[in-house]
Amino acid sequence: MQYSKEVEEMVCVKKGPHHGPAPIPEEGKWVKSKEIKDICGLTHGVGWCAPQQGACKLTLNVKDGIIEEALIETIGCSGMTHSAAMASEAIVGKTLLEALNTDLVCDAINTAMRELFLQIVYGRTQTAFSEGGLPIGAGLEDLGKGLCSQVGTIFSTNAKGTRYLNLAEGYIMELGLDADDEIIGYKFVRFGKMMEAIRAGVDANKAYTDNIGTYGRFDDAVKYIDPRNE
């Protein structure tokens, strides 16, 4: 290490008490983290790309500084979905610092990684006060039946009103309107559960009809429309 002449000529002043870093909450413990391996926690965060045409929700489960689990969910950009596939292999097994400095292919995923890094190293995780944290695999609890992401897709125009396309229940098939042409319910298919049934050997038509449901006052509607074609 090199010192300037000015520093070399300075009088040495003794350092006072050194208490170390402030403790942060990690999985039910207060930890004075000094190195990446001191960090634990599970949390979520959202990133966006430069043109803001797509977004990524990233869930990380970190144990002793290592990313042991990652859930990557993307929306709004077809290329981003393939970037997520690549990032899923690149991110797990790395330390938080390595992952932060890894090109995760997509702006939105990189931004999500940055936001999660800040949350985790400052102790702002979902498991900050949960003793022992959460097991590996906990990220899957964010998903719906059939391990499908919870997606809300709604389109609306001033001229023609709103169209529900996907909601928490699933893929919207029909909207039920009352006498004033206002939405009072909808019919949906539970896409994830339907696919599970098909994979288990159930006839596709039966799996489809078995997973159709309605919400609200759908049966009281005076008119039904297909939100994609009407």
mmCIF file of C-alpha atoms in Angstrom:
data_model
loop_
_atom_site.group_PDB
_atom_site.id
_atom_site.type_symbol
_atom_site.label_atom_id
_atom_site.label_comp_id
_atom_site.label_asym_id
_atom_site.label_seq_id
_atom_site.Cartn_x
_atom_site.Cartn_y
_atom_site.Cartn_z
ATOM 1 C CA MET A 1 0.000 0.000 0.000
ATOM 2 C CA GLN A 2 1.332 3.405 -0.925
ATOM 3 C CA TYR A 3 0.893 6.589 1.104
ATOM 4 C CA SER A 4 1.341 10.136 -0.071
ATOM 5 C CA LYS A 5 4.158 12.194 1.442
ATOM 6 C CA GLU A 6 1.576 14.282 3.275
ATOM 7 C CA VAL A 7 0.048 11.254 4.962
ATOM 8 C CA GLU A 8 3.453 9.797 5.862
ATOM 9 C CA GLU A 9 4.344 13.012 7.684
ATOM 10 C CA MET A 10 1.119 13.098 9.696
ATOM 11 C CA VAL A 11 1.141 12.389 13.426
ATOM 12 C CA CYS A 12 -0.534 9.081 14.268
ATOM 13 C CA VAL A 13 -3.707 9.509 16.315
ATOM 14 C CA LYS A 14 -5.026 6.448 18.138
ATOM 15 C CA LYS A 15 -8.397 5.125 17.038
ATOM 16 C CA GLY A 16 -11.176 5.082 19.609
ATOM 17 C CA PRO A 17 -13.677 2.267 20.313
ATOM 18 C CA HIS A 18 -14.607 0.124 17.336
ATOM 19 C CA HIS A 19 -18.044 -1.442 17.640
ATOM 20 C CA GLY A 20 -18.234 -2.937 14.139
ATOM 21 C CA PRO A 21 -21.255 -2.757 11.847
ATOM 22 C CA ALA A 22 -24.781 -2.300 13.104
ATOM 23 C CA PRO A 23 -26.561 -5.656 13.423
ATOM 24 C CA ILE A 24 -29.219 -6.549 10.877
ATOM 25 C CA PRO A 25 -32.092 -9.053 11.308
ATOM 26 C CA GLU A 26 -31.513 -12.348 9.528
ATOM 27 C CA GLU A 27 -33.785 -15.349 9.932
ATOM 28 C CA GLY A 28 -34.602 -14.609 13.556
ATOM 29 C CA LYS A 29 -31.093 -13.500 14.578
ATOM 30 C CA TRP A 30 -29.269 -10.188 14.838
ATOM 31 C CA VAL A 31 -26.101 -10.448 12.769
ATOM 32 C CA LYS A 32 -23.153 -8.087 12.436
ATOM 33 C CA SER A 33 -22.415 -8.923 8.822
ATOM 34 C CA LYS A 34 -18.865 -8.276 7.655
ATOM 35 C CA GLU A 35 -18.649 -10.666 4.716
ATOM 36 C CA ILE A 36 -21.046 -11.989 2.078
ATOM 37 C CA LYS A 37 -21.085 -15.387 3.818
ATOM 38 C CA ASP A 38 -22.734 -13.693 6.810
ATOM 39 C CA ILE A 39 -25.910 -13.013 4.802
ATOM 40 C CA CYS A 40 -29.077 -15.144 4.875
ATOM 41 C CA GLY A 41 -32.669 -14.499 3.880
ATOM 42 C CA LEU A 42 -35.506 -14.992 1.409
ATOM 43 C CA THR A 43 -37.042 -12.031 -0.356
ATOM 44 C CA HIS A 44 -38.718 -10.767 -3.520
ATOM 45 C CA GLY A 45 -38.107 -7.792 -5.766
ATOM 46 C CA VAL A 46 -39.045 -6.315 -9.111
ATOM 47 C CA GLY A 47 -36.841 -5.045 -11.944
ATOM 48 C CA TRP A 48 -37.582 -3.286 -15.210
ATOM 49 C CA CYS A 49 -35.754 -2.886 -18.496
ATOM 50 C CA ALA A 50 -34.467 0.419 -19.877
ATOM 51 C CA PRO A 51 -37.383 1.003 -22.297
ATOM 52 C CA GLN A 52 -39.717 -0.195 -19.481
ATOM 53 C CA GLN A 53 -41.564 -2.534 -21.801
ATOM 54 C CA GLY A 54 -41.133 -5.514 -19.494
ATOM 55 C CA ALA A 55 -40.673 -6.421 -15.839
ATOM 56 C CA CYS A 56 -39.165 -9.226 -13.782
ATOM 57 C CA LYS A 57 -40.190 -10.455 -10.349
ATOM 58 C CA LEU A 58 -37.242 -12.215 -8.732
ATOM 59 C CA THR A 59 -37.350 -14.352 -5.579
ATOM 60 C CA LEU A 60 -34.086 -15.420 -3.948
ATOM 61 C CA ASN A 61 -33.436 -17.727 -1.003
ATOM 62 C CA VAL A 62 -29.925 -17.039 0.309
ATOM 63 C CA LYS A 63 -28.118 -19.239 2.834
ATOM 64 C CA ASP A 64 -24.661 -18.253 4.119
ATOM 65 C CA GLY A 65 -24.219 -15.827 1.252
ATOM 66 C CA ILE A 66 -25.004 -18.428 -1.435
ATOM 67 C CA ILE A 67 -28.108 -18.210 -3.637
ATOM 68 C CA GLU A 68 -29.647 -21.643 -3.098
ATOM 69 C CA GLU A 69 -32.976 -20.966 -4.815
ATOM 70 C CA ALA A 70 -34.267 -18.539 -7.436
ATOM 71 C CA LEU A 71 -37.711 -17.972 -8.907
ATOM 72 C CA ILE A 72 -37.753 -15.743 -11.992
ATOM 73 C CA GLU A 73 -41.082 -14.500 -13.341
ATOM 74 C CA THR A 74 -41.238 -12.143 -16.325
ATOM 75 C CA ILE A 75 -43.944 -10.249 -18.160
ATOM 76 C CA GLY A 76 -44.264 -7.967 -21.168
ATOM 77 C CA CYS A 77 -41.333 -9.105 -23.326
ATOM 78 C CA SER A 78 -40.964 -12.398 -25.180
ATOM 79 C CA GLY A 79 -37.167 -12.192 -25.199
ATOM 80 C CA MET A 80 -37.159 -11.707 -21.450
ATOM 81 C CA THR A 81 -38.678 -15.149 -20.886
ATOM 82 C CA HIS A 82 -35.725 -16.791 -22.619
ATOM 83 C CA SER A 83 -33.317 -14.555 -20.742
ATOM 84 C CA ALA A 84 -34.913 -15.802 -17.532
ATOM 85 C CA ALA A 85 -34.213 -19.385 -18.580
ATOM 86 C CA MET A 86 -30.530 -18.551 -19.007
ATOM 87 C CA ALA A 87 -30.394 -16.504 -15.796
ATOM 88 C CA SER A 88 -31.865 -19.371 -13.776
ATOM 89 C CA GLU A 89 -28.769 -21.423 -14.538
ATOM 90 C CA ALA A 90 -26.354 -18.539 -14.086
ATOM 91 C CA ILE A 91 -27.574 -17.293 -10.727
ATOM 92 C CA VAL A 92 -27.959 -20.263 -8.371
ATOM 93 C CA GLY A 93 -24.911 -21.540 -6.547
ATOM 94 C CA LYS A 94 -23.239 -18.130 -6.660
ATOM 95 C CA THR A 95 -22.627 -15.715 -3.840
ATOM 96 C CA LEU A 96 -24.755 -12.586 -3.728
ATOM 97 C CA LEU A 97 -21.774 -10.535 -4.874
ATOM 98 C CA GLU A 98 -21.017 -12.878 -7.781
ATOM 99 C CA ALA A 99 -24.655 -12.784 -8.901
ATOM 100 C CA LEU A 100 -24.731 -9.000 -8.650
ATOM 101 C CA ASN A 101 -21.781 -8.876 -11.038
ATOM 102 C CA THR A 102 -23.079 -11.558 -13.410
ATOM 103 C CA ASP A 103 -24.673 -10.512 -16.689
ATOM 104 C CA LEU A 104 -28.157 -11.965 -16.288
ATOM 105 C CA VAL A 105 -28.829 -11.230 -19.962
ATOM 106 C CA CYS A 106 -31.867 -8.983 -19.506
ATOM 107 C CA ASP A 107 -31.982 -5.435 -18.106
ATOM 108 C CA ALA A 108 -35.056 -6.221 -16.024
ATOM 109 C CA ILE A 109 -33.484 -9.300 -14.415
ATOM 110 C CA ASN A 110 -30.247 -7.417 -13.722
ATOM 111 C CA THR A 111 -32.230 -4.581 -12.133
ATOM 112 C CA ALA A 112 -34.220 -7.033 -10.015
ATOM 113 C CA MET A 113 -30.942 -8.596 -8.838
ATOM 114 C CA ARG A 114 -29.657 -5.156 -7.840
ATOM 115 C CA GLU A 115 -32.825 -4.341 -5.908
ATOM 116 C CA LEU A 116 -32.778 -7.687 -4.089
ATOM 117 C CA PHE A 117 -29.103 -7.290 -3.229
ATOM 118 C CA LEU A 118 -29.898 -4.022 -1.475
ATOM 119 C CA GLN A 119 -32.808 -5.532 0.425
ATOM 120 C CA ILE A 120 -30.899 -8.604 1.539
ATOM 121 C CA VAL A 121 -27.652 -6.964 2.675
ATOM 122 C CA TYR A 122 -29.616 -4.386 4.677
ATOM 123 C CA GLY A 123 -31.699 -7.082 6.372
ATOM 124 C CA ARG A 124 -34.983 -6.085 4.708
ATOM 125 C CA THR A 125 -36.001 -9.638 3.802
ATOM 126 C CA GLN A 126 -39.289 -11.484 4.130
ATOM 127 C CA THR A 127 -37.610 -13.815 6.635
ATOM 128 C CA ALA A 128 -35.791 -11.205 8.735
ATOM 129 C CA PHE A 129 -37.618 -12.270 11.893
ATOM 130 C CA SER A 130 -38.434 -15.888 10.963
ATOM 131 C CA GLU A 131 -36.263 -18.244 12.994
ATOM 132 C CA GLY A 132 -34.295 -20.464 10.642
ATOM 133 C CA GLY A 133 -35.732 -18.734 7.579
ATOM 134 C CA LEU A 134 -37.564 -20.774 4.961
ATOM 135 C CA PRO A 135 -36.527 -24.096 3.382
ATOM 136 C CA ILE A 136 -35.243 -24.330 -0.161
ATOM 137 C CA GLY A 137 -38.306 -24.596 -2.360
ATOM 138 C CA ALA A 138 -40.318 -21.981 -0.495
ATOM 139 C CA GLY A 139 -40.316 -19.788 -3.598
ATOM 140 C CA LEU A 140 -42.748 -22.166 -5.282
ATOM 141 C CA GLU A 141 -45.413 -21.051 -2.806
ATOM 142 C CA ASP A 142 -45.673 -17.831 -4.826
ATOM 143 C CA LEU A 143 -47.099 -19.805 -7.730
ATOM 144 C CA GLY A 144 -50.638 -21.000 -8.378
ATOM 145 C CA LYS A 145 -51.895 -24.529 -8.943
ATOM 146 C CA GLY A 146 -49.850 -26.377 -11.529
ATOM 147 C CA LEU A 147 -46.890 -24.094 -10.756
ATOM 148 C CA CYS A 148 -48.208 -21.274 -12.945
ATOM 149 C CA SER A 149 -47.399 -17.662 -12.179
ATOM 150 C CA GLN A 150 -50.172 -15.490 -10.791
ATOM 151 C CA VAL A 151 -50.901 -13.262 -13.784
ATOM 152 C CA GLY A 152 -53.386 -10.429 -14.127
ATOM 153 C CA THR A 153 -54.056 -9.266 -17.694
ATOM 154 C CA ILE A 154 -56.721 -6.637 -18.293
ATOM 155 C CA PHE A 155 -57.238 -4.540 -21.432
ATOM 156 C CA SER A 156 -59.399 -1.425 -21.525
ATOM 157 C CA THR A 157 -60.386 1.389 -23.886
ATOM 158 C CA ASN A 158 -62.420 4.509 -23.270
ATOM 159 C CA ALA A 159 -64.627 3.648 -26.244
ATOM 160 C CA LYS A 160 -65.383 -0.011 -25.448
ATOM 161 C CA GLY A 161 -64.635 -0.479 -21.759
ATOM 162 C CA THR A 162 -62.616 -3.160 -19.981
ATOM 163 C CA ARG A 163 -61.807 -6.771 -20.844
ATOM 164 C CA TYR A 164 -60.605 -9.231 -18.207
ATOM 165 C CA LEU A 165 -58.222 -11.710 -19.887
ATOM 166 C CA ASN A 166 -56.397 -13.425 -17.012
ATOM 167 C CA LEU A 167 -56.990 -13.144 -13.276
ATOM 168 C CA ALA A 168 -55.901 -15.062 -10.188
ATOM 169 C CA GLU A 169 -58.490 -17.784 -10.885
ATOM 170 C CA GLY A 170 -57.135 -18.419 -14.372
ATOM 171 C CA TYR A 171 -57.826 -17.810 -18.057
ATOM 172 C CA ILE A 172 -61.013 -15.756 -18.508
ATOM 173 C CA MET A 173 -63.436 -17.263 -21.042
ATOM 174 C CA GLU A 174 -66.540 -15.117 -20.690
ATOM 175 C CA LEU A 175 -67.626 -11.904 -18.996
ATOM 176 C CA GLY A 176 -71.134 -11.638 -17.569
ATOM 177 C CA LEU A 177 -72.855 -8.263 -18.022
ATOM 178 C CA ASP A 178 -75.982 -6.901 -16.335
ATOM 179 C CA ALA A 179 -78.768 -4.830 -17.932
ATOM 180 C CA ASP A 180 -76.517 -1.761 -17.767
ATOM 181 C CA ASP A 181 -73.688 -3.599 -19.591
ATOM 182 C CA GLU A 182 -71.548 -3.602 -16.438
ATOM 183 C CA ILE A 183 -69.409 -6.630 -15.518
ATOM 184 C CA ILE A 184 -70.931 -8.611 -12.644
ATOM 185 C CA GLY A 185 -68.989 -11.869 -12.997
ATOM 186 C CA TYR A 186 -66.890 -14.046 -15.239
ATOM 187 C CA LYS A 187 -66.239 -17.631 -16.286
ATOM 188 C CA PHE A 188 -62.693 -18.977 -16.153
ATOM 189 C CA VAL A 189 -60.653 -22.130 -16.594
ATOM 190 C CA ARG A 190 -58.023 -23.086 -14.050
ATOM 191 C CA PHE A 191 -55.251 -23.542 -16.584
ATOM 192 C CA GLY A 192 -52.642 -24.915 -14.198
ATOM 193 C CA LYS A 193 -54.943 -27.537 -12.694
ATOM 194 C CA MET A 194 -56.243 -28.442 -16.158
ATOM 195 C CA MET A 195 -52.715 -29.138 -17.382
ATOM 196 C CA GLU A 196 -51.958 -31.175 -14.262
ATOM 197 C CA ALA A 197 -54.975 -33.356 -14.986
ATOM 198 C CA ILE A 198 -54.020 -33.823 -18.637
ATOM 199 C CA ARG A 199 -50.493 -34.811 -17.639
ATOM 200 C CA ALA A 200 -51.975 -37.331 -15.203
ATOM 201 C CA GLY A 201 -53.824 -39.023 -18.072
ATOM 202 C CA VAL A 202 -57.251 -37.388 -17.859
ATOM 203 C CA ASP A 203 -58.946 -36.828 -21.227
ATOM 204 C CA ALA A 204 -58.258 -33.261 -22.360
ATOM 205 C CA ASN A 205 -61.954 -32.385 -22.796
ATOM 206 C CA LYS A 206 -62.806 -33.726 -19.341
ATOM 207 C CA ALA A 207 -59.853 -31.915 -17.781
ATOM 208 C CA TYR A 208 -61.065 -28.744 -19.458
ATOM 209 C CA THR A 209 -64.692 -28.988 -18.326
ATOM 210 C CA ASP A 210 -63.725 -30.120 -14.802
ATOM 211 C CA ASN A 211 -61.709 -26.969 -14.276
ATOM 212 C CA ILE A 212 -64.221 -24.394 -15.449
ATOM 213 C CA GLY A 213 -65.567 -22.121 -12.740
ATOM 214 C CA THR A 214 -67.375 -18.819 -12.304
ATOM 215 C CA TYR A 215 -66.914 -15.811 -10.080
ATOM 216 C CA GLY A 216 -69.305 -13.111 -8.883
ATOM 217 C CA ARG A 217 -72.924 -13.011 -10.091
ATOM 218 C CA PHE A 218 -72.087 -14.669 -13.393
ATOM 219 C CA ASP A 219 -75.314 -16.700 -13.474
ATOM 220 C CA ASP A 220 -77.395 -13.528 -13.053
ATOM 221 C CA ALA A 221 -75.953 -11.848 -16.143
ATOM 222 C CA VAL A 222 -78.290 -10.850 -18.961
ATOM 223 C CA LYS A 223 -75.513 -10.935 -21.543
ATOM 224 C CA TYR A 224 -72.273 -12.885 -21.939
ATOM 225 C CA ILE A 225 -69.328 -11.817 -24.083
ATOM 226 C CA ASP A 226 -66.011 -13.334 -25.105
ATOM 227 C CA PRO A 227 -63.443 -10.755 -23.875
ATOM 228 C CA ARG A 228 -61.066 -11.631 -26.705
ATOM 229 C CA ASN A 229 -63.454 -11.536 -29.648
ATOM 230 C CA GLU A 230 -66.403 -9.335 -28.727
#
